[in-house]
Short mmCIF file of C-alpha atoms in Angstrom, two decimals:
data_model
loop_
_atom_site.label_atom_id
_atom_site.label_comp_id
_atom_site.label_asym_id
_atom_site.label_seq_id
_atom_site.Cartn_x
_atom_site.Cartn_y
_atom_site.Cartn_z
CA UNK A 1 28.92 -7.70 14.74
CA UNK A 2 30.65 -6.63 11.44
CA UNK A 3 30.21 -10.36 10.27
CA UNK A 4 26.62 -10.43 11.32
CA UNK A 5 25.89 -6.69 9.17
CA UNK A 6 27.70 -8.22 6.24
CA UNK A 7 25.48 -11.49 5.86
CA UNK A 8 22.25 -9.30 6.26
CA UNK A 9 23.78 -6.77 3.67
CA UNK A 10 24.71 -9.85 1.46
CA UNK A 11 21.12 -11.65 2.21
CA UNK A 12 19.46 -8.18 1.01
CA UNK A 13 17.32 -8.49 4.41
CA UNK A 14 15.15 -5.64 5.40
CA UNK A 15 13.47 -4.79 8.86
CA UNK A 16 9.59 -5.34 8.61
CA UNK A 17 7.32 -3.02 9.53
CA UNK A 18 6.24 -3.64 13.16
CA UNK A 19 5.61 -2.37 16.81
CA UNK A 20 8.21 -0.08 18.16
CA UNK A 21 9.65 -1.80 21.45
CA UNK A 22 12.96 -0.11 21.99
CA UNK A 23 14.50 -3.35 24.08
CA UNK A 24 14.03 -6.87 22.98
CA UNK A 25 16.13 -8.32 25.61
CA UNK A 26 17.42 -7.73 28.97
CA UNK A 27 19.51 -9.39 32.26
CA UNK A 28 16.24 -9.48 33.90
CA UNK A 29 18.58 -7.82 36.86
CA UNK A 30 17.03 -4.02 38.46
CA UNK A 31 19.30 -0.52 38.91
CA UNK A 32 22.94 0.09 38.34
CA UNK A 33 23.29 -4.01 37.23
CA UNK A 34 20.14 -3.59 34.53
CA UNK A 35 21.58 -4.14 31.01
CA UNK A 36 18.54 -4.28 28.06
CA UNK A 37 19.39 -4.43 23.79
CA UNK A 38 17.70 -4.48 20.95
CA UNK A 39 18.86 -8.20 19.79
CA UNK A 40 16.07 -9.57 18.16
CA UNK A 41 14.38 -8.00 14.69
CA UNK A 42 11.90 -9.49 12.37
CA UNK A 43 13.11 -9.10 8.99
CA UNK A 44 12.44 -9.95 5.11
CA UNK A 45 14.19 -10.08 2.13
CA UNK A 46 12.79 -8.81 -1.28
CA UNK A 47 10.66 -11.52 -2.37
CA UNK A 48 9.05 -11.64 0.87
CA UNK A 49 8.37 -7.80 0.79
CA UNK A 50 7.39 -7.91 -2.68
CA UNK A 51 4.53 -11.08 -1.82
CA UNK A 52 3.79 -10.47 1.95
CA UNK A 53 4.84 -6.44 1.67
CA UNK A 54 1.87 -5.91 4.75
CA UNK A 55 3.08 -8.01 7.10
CA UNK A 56 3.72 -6.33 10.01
CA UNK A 57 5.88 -7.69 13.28
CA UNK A 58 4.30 -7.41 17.14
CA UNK A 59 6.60 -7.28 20.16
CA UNK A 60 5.41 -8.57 23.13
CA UNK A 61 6.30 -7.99 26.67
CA UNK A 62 8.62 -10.48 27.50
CA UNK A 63 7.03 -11.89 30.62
CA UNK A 64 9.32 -14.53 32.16
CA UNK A 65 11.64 -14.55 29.43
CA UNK A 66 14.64 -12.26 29.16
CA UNK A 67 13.39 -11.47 25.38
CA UNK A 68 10.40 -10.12 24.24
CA UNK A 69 8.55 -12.71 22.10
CA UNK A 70 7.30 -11.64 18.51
CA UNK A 71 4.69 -13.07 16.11
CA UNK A 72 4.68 -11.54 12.52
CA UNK A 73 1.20 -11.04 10.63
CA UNK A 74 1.19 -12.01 7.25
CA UNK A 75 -0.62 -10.17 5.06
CA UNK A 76 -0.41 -10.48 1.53
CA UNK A 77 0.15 -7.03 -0.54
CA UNK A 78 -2.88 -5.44 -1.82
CA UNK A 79 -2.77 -4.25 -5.47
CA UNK A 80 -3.78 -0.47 -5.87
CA UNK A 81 -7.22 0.19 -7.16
CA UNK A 82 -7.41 2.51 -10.57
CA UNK A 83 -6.02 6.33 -9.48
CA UNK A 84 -8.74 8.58 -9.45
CA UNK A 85 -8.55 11.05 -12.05
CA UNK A 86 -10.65 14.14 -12.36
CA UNK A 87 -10.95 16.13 -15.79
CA UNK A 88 -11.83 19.81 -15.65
CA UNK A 89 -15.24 19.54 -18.01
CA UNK A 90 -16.77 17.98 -14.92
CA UNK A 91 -16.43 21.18 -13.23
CA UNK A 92 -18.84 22.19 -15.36
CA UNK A 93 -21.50 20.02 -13.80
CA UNK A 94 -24.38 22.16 -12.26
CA UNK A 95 -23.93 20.55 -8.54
CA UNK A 96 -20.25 20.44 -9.37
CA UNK A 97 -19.58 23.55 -6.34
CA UNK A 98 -22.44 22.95 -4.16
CA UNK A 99 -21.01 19.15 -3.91
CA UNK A 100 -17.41 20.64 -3.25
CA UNK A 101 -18.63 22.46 -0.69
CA UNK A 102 -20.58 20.30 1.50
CA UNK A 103 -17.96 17.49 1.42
CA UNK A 104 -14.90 20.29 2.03
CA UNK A 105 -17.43 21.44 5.09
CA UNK A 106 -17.47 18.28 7.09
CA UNK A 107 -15.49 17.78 9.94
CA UNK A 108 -12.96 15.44 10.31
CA UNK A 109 -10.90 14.86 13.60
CA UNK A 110 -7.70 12.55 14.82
CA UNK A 111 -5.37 13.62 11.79
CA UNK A 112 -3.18 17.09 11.06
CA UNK A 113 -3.65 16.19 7.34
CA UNK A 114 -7.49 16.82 7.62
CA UNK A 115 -7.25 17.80 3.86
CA UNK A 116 -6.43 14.22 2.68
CA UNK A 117 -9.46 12.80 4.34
CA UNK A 118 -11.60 15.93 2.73
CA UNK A 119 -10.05 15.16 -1.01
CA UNK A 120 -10.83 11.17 -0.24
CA UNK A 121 -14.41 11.86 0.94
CA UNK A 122 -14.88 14.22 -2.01
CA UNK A 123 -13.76 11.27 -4.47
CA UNK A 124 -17.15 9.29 -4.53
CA UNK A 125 -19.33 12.22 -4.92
CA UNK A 126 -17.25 13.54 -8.12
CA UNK A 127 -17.36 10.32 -9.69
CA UNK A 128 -21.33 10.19 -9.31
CA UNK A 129 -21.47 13.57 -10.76
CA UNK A 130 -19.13 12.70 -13.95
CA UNK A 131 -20.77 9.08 -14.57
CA UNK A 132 -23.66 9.13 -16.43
CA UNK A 133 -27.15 6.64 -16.12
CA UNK A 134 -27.27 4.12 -18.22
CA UNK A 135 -30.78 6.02 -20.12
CA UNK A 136 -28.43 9.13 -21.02
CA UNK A 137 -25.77 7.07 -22.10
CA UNK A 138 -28.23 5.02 -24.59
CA UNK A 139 -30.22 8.03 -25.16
CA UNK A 140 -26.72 10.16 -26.55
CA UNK A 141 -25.77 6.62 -27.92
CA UNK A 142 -29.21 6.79 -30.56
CA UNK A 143 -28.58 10.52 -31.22
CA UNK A 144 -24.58 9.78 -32.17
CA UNK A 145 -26.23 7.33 -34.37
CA UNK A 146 -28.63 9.38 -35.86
CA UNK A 147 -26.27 11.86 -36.83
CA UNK A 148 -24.22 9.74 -38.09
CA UNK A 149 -26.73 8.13 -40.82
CA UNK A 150 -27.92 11.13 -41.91
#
């Protein structure tokens, strides 16, 4: 076992991400004779987290077998959109704490961190508030202008 850590230390493989099944393989035999490990594991190295960081690796019930059969999804990593950033002038907006309030006021349910999906659902509405139509834009564009030439 000591030589089998070793290569996986010196291979820089990582477990992936996957379905928790506590036994991958058993004697198949019942009671006091029943042995079950955890023998076989789906892993990556570096380059294949840093490519195919979402895949993710199902157990299955192993059926007839005496190990549990698993299939890995690949999924290629997503790139992170732009961070959302909020500057303080746009509290300032006249429908800047009525919209705060009626997205902080829905309910959300299935999660203790209820806050994150109130601060995500309150994203969209903050950036409609702080972007401006394209009329006002070209409308403050002509008056920069003006000012400008005079």
């Amino acid at each position: 076992m000591h030589e089998f850590n070793n290569m996986i230390r010196t291979a820089e493989l990582e477990d992936l991400k996957g379905s928790v099944l506590h036994f991958t393989w058993s004697n198949l035999r019942v009671g006091g004779e029943a042995i079950s490990k955890k023998l076989d594991r789906a892993m990556g190295n570096w380059q294949w987290i840093d490519k195919l960081g979402n895949s993710f690796a199902h157990y299955h019930s192993p059926g007839i077998s005496d190990h549990s059969p698993v299939s890995i999804q690949l999924m290629r990593h997503l790139g992170k959109g732009k961070p959302f950033k909020f500057l303080n002038f746009g509290a300032n907006h006249v429908d800047f704490i009525k919209t705060v309030k009626e997205e902080l006021a829905k309910v959300f349910s299935g999660s203790p961190l209820i806050v994150i999906h109130k601060l995500k659902s309150l994203k969209g509405p903050l950036k409609r508030l702080s972007s401006r139509p394209d009329e006002k834009a070209a409308d403050l564009r002509r008056r920069l202008h003006l000012l400008q030439n005079q």
